[in-house]
mmCIF file of C-alpha atoms and ligand atoms in Angstrom:
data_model
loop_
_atom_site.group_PDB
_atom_site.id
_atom_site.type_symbol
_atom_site.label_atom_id
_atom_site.label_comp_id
_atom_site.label_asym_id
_atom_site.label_seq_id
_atom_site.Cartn_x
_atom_site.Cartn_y
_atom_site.Cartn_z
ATOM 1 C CA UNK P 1 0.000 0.000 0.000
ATOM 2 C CA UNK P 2 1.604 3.147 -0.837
ATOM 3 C CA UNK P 3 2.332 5.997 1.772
ATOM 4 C CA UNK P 4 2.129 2.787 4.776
ATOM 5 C CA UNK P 5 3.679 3.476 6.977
ATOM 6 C CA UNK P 6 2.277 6.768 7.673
ATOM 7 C CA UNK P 7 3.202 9.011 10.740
ATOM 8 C CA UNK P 8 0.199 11.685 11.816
ATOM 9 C CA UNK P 9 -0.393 13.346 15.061
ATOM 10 C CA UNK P 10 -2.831 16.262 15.899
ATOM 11 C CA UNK P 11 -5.444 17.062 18.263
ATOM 12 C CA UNK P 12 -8.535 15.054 19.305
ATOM 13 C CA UNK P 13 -11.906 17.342 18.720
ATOM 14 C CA UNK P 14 -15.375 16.434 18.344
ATOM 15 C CA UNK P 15 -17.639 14.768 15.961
ATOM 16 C CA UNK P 16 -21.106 13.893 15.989
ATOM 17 C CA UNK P 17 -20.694 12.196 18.937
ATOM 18 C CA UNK P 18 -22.074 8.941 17.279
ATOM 19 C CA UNK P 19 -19.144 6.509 18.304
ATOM 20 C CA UNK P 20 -19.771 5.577 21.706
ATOM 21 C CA UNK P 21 -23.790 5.833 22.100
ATOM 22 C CA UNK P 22 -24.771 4.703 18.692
ATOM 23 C CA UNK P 23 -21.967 2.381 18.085
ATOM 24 C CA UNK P 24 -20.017 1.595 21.045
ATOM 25 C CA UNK P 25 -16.802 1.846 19.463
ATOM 26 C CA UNK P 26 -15.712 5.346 20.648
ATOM 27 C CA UNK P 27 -13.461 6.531 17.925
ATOM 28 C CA UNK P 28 -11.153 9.749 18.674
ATOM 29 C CA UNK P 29 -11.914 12.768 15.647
ATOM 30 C CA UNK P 30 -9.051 14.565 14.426
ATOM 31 C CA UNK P 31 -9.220 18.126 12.815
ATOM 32 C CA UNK P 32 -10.095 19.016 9.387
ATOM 33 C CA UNK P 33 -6.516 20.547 8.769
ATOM 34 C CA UNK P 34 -4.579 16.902 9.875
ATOM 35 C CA UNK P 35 -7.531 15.649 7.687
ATOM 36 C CA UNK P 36 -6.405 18.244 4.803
ATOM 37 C CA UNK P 37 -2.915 17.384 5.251
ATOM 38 C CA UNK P 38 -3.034 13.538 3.807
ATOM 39 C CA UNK P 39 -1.667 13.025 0.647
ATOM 40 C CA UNK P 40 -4.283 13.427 -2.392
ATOM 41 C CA UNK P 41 -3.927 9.988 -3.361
ATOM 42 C CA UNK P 42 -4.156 8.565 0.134
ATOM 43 C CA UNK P 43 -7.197 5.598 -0.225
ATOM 44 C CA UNK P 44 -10.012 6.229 1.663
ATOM 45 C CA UNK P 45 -11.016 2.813 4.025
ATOM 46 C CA UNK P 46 -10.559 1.083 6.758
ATOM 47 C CA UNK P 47 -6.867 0.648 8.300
ATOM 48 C CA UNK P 48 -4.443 -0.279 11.627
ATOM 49 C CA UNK P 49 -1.961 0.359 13.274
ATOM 50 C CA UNK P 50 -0.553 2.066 16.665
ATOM 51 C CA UNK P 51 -1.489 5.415 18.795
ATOM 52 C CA UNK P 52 -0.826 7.164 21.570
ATOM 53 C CA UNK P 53 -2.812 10.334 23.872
ATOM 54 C CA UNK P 54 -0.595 12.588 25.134
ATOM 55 C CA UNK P 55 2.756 11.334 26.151
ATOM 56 C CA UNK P 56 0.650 7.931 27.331
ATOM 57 C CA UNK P 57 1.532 4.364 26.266
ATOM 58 C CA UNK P 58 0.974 2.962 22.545
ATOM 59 C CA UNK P 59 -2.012 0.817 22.049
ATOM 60 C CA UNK P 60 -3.248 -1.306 19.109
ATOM 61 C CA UNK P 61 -5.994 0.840 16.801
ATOM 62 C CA UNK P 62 -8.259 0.788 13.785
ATOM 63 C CA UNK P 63 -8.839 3.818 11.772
ATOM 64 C CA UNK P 64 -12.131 5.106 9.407
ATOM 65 C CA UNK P 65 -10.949 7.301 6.844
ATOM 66 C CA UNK P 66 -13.386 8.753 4.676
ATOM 67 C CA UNK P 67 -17.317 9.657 4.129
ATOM 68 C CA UNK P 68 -18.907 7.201 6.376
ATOM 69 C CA UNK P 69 -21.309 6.130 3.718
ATOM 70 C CA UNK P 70 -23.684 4.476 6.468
ATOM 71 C CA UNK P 71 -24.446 7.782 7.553
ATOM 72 C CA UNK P 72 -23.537 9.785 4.192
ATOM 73 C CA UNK P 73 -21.349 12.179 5.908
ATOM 74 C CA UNK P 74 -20.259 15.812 3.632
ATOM 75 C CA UNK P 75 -17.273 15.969 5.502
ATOM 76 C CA UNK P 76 -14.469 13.505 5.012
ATOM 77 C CA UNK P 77 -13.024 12.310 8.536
ATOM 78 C CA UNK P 78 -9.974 10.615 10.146
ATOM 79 C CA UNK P 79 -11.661 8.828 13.014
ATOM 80 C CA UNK P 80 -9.049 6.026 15.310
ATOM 81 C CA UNK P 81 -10.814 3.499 17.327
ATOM 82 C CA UNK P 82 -7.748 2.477 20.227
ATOM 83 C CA UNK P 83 -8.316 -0.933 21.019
ATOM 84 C CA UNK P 84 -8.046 0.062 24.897
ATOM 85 C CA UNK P 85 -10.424 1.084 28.131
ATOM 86 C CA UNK P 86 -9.536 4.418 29.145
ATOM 87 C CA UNK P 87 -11.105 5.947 32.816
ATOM 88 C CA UNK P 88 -12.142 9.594 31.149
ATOM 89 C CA UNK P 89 -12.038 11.135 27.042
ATOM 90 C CA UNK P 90 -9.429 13.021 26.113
ATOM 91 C CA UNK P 91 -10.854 15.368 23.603
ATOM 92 C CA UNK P 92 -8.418 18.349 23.341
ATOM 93 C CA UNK P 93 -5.216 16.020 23.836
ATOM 94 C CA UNK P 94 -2.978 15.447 20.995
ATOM 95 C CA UNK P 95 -3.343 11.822 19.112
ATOM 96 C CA UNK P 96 -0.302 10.499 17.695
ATOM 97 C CA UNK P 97 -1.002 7.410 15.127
ATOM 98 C CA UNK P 98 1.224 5.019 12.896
ATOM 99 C CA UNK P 99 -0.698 3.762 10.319
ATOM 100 C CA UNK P 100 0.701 0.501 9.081
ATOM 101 C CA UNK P 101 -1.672 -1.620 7.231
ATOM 102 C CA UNK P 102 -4.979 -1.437 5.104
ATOM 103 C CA UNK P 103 -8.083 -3.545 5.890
ATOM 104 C CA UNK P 104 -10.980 -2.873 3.110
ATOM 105 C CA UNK P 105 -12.854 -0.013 1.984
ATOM 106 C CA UNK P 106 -15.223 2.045 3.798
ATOM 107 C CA UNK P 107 -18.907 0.646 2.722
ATOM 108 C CA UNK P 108 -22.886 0.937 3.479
ATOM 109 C CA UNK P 109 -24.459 -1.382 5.477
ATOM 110 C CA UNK P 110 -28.520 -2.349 5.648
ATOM 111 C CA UNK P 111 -28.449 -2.396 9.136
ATOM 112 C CA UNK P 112 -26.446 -0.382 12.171
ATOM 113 C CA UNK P 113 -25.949 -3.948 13.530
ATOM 114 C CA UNK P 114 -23.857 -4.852 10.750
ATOM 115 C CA UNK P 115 -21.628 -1.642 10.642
ATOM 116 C CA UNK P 116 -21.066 -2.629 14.480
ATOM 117 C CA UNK P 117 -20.355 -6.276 13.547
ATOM 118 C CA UNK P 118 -18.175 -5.335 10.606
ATOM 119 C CA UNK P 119 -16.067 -3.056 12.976
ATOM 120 C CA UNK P 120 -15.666 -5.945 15.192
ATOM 121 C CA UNK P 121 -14.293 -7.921 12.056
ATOM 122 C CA UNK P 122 -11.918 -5.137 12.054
ATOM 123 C CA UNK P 123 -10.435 -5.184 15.089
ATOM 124 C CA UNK P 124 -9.936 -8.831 15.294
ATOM 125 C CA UNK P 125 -8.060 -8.676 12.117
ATOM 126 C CA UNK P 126 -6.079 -5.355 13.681
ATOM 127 C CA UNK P 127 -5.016 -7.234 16.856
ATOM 128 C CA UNK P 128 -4.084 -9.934 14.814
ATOM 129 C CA UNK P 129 -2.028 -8.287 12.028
ATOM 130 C CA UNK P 130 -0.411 -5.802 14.285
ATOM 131 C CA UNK P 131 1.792 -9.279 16.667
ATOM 132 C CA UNK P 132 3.534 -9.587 13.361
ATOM 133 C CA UNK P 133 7.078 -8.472 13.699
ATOM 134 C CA UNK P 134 6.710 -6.109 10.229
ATOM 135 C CA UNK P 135 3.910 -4.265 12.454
ATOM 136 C CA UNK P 136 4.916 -4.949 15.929
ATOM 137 C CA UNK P 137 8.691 -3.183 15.287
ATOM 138 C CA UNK P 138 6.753 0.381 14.862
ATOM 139 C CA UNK P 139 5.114 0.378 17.726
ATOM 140 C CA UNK P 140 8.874 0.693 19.386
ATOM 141 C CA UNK P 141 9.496 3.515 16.960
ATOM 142 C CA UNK P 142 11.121 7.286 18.010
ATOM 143 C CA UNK P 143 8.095 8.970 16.884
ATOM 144 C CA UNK P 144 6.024 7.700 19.841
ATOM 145 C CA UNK P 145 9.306 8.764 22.130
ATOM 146 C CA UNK P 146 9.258 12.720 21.674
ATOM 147 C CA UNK P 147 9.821 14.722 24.526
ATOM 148 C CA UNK P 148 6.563 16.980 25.408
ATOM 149 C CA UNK P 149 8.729 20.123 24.678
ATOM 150 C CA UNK P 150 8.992 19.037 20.982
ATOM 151 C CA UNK P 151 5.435 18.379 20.715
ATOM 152 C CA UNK P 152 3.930 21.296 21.922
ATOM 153 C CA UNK P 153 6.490 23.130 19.381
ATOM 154 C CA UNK P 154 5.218 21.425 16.477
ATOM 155 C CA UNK P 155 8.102 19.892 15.529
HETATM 156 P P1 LIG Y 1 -17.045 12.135 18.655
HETATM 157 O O1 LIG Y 1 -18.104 12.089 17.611
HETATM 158 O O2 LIG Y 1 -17.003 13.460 19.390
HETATM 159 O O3 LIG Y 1 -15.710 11.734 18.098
HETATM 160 P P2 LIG Y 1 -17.283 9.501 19.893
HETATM 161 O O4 LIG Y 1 -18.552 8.942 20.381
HETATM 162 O O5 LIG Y 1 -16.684 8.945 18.640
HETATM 163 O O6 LIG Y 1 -17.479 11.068 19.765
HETATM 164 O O7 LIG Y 1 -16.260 9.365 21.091
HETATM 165 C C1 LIG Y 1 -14.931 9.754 20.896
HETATM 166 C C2 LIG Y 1 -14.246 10.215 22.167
HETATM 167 O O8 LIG Y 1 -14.267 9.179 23.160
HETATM 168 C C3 LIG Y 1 -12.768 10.482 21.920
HETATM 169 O O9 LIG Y 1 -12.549 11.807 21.453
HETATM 170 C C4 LIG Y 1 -12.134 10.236 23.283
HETATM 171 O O10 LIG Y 1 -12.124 11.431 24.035
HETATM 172 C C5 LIG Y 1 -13.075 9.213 23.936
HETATM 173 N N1 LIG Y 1 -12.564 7.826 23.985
HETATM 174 C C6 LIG Y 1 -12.614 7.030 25.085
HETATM 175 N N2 LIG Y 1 -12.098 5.816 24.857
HETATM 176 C C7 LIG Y 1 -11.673 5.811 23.553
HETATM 177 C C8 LIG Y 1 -11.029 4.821 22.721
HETATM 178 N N3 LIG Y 1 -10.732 3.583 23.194
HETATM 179 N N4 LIG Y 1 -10.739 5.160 21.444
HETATM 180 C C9 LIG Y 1 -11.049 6.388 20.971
HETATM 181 N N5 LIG Y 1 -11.661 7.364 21.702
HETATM 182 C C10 LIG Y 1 -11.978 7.095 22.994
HETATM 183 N N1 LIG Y 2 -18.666 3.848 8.607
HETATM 184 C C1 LIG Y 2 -19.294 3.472 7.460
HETATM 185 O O1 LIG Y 2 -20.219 4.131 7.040
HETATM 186 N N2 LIG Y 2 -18.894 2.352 6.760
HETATM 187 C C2 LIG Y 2 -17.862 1.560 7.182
HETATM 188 O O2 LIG Y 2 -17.536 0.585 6.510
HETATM 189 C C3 LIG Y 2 -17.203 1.924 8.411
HETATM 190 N N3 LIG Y 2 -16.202 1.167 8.901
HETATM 191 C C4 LIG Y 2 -15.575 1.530 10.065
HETATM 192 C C5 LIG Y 2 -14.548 0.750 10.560
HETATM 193 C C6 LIG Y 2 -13.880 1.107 11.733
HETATM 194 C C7 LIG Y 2 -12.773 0.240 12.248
HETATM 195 C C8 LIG Y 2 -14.267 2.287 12.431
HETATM 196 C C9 LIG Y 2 -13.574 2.687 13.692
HETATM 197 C C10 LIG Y 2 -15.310 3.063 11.937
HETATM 198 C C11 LIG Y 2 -15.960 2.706 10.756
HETATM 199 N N4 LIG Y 2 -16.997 3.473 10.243
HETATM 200 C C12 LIG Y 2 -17.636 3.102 9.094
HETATM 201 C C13 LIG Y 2 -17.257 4.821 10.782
HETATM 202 C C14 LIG Y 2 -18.396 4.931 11.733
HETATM 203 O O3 LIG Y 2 -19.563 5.151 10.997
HETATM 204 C C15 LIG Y 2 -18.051 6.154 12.591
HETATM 205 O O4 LIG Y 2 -16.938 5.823 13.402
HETATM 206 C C16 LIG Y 2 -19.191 6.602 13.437
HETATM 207 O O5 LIG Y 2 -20.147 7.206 12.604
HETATM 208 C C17 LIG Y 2 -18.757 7.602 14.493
HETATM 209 O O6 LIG Y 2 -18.200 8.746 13.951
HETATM 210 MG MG1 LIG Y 3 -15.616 9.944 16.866
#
């Protein structure tokens, strides 16, 4: 897949707040400029890979890029799912994300129960791609290791 792996950080803002109580899969929203900012030919769809809030420790995710065609959105989105319980949200902290591999492509469903089951799909096939070493090794990479000062720089 071209542009894999692909480093992106910014801050977590709100959507339509449809994740948790629609869906239960909370999925953190990242601006419209990060969302601006991927390459032209990047493929909308359904990916994984790693991410970490704040400074905090790097978890497994699954990431919606794209129109949400289930709920015909206008605005295309950037949207990670981390495959871990936190205590509180974290809206206004910055998300930083390795994306590493491609699942499928974003697609309607007849039902809200099978967007929720197909999501599922996806994050058993995450958790399983991700324990191979070609995915596990950037989990360990620098980029997760920046000091706070360099962050809040933007550098
Ligand atoms: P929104 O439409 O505002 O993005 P969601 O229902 O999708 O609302 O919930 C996303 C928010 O939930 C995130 O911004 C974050 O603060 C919080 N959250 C809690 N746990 C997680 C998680 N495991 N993955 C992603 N976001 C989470
Ligand atoms: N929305 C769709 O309309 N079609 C999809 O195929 C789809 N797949 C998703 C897969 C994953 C792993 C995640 C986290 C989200 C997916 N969504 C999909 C987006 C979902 O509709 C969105 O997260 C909610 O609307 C909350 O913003
Ligand atoms: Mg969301």
């Amino acid at each position: 897949m071209k542009h894999l792996p692909y480093f992106c950080r910014g801050k977590v803002v709100r959507g339509f707040g449809r994740g948790s109580k629609q869906l239960g899969i909370p999925t953190a929203n990242f601006p419209e400029q990060v969302v601006d900012n991927l390459p032209c030919d990047f493929s909308t769809g359904i990916y994984y890979g790693w991410a970490s809030v704040g400074n905090g420790d790097v978890h497994k995710m699954v990431l919606s890029i794209g129109w949400n065609p289930y709920y015909k959105n206008t605005k295309k989105s950037v949207e990670t799912h981390i495959i871990h319980t936190f205590k509180e949200d974290f809206y206004g902290e910055i998300l930083s994300i390795v994306i590493t591999g491609y699942i499928r492509p974003e697609r309607n469903f007849s039902s809200i129960d099978a967007l929720i089951s197909a999501i599922q799909d996806d994050i058993e096939e995450a958790k399983r791609q991700l324990d191979l070493p070609e995915h596990l090794k950037l989990k360990e990479d620098n980029f997760f290791h920046m000091p706070e000062s360099k962050i809040m720089n933007g550098h």
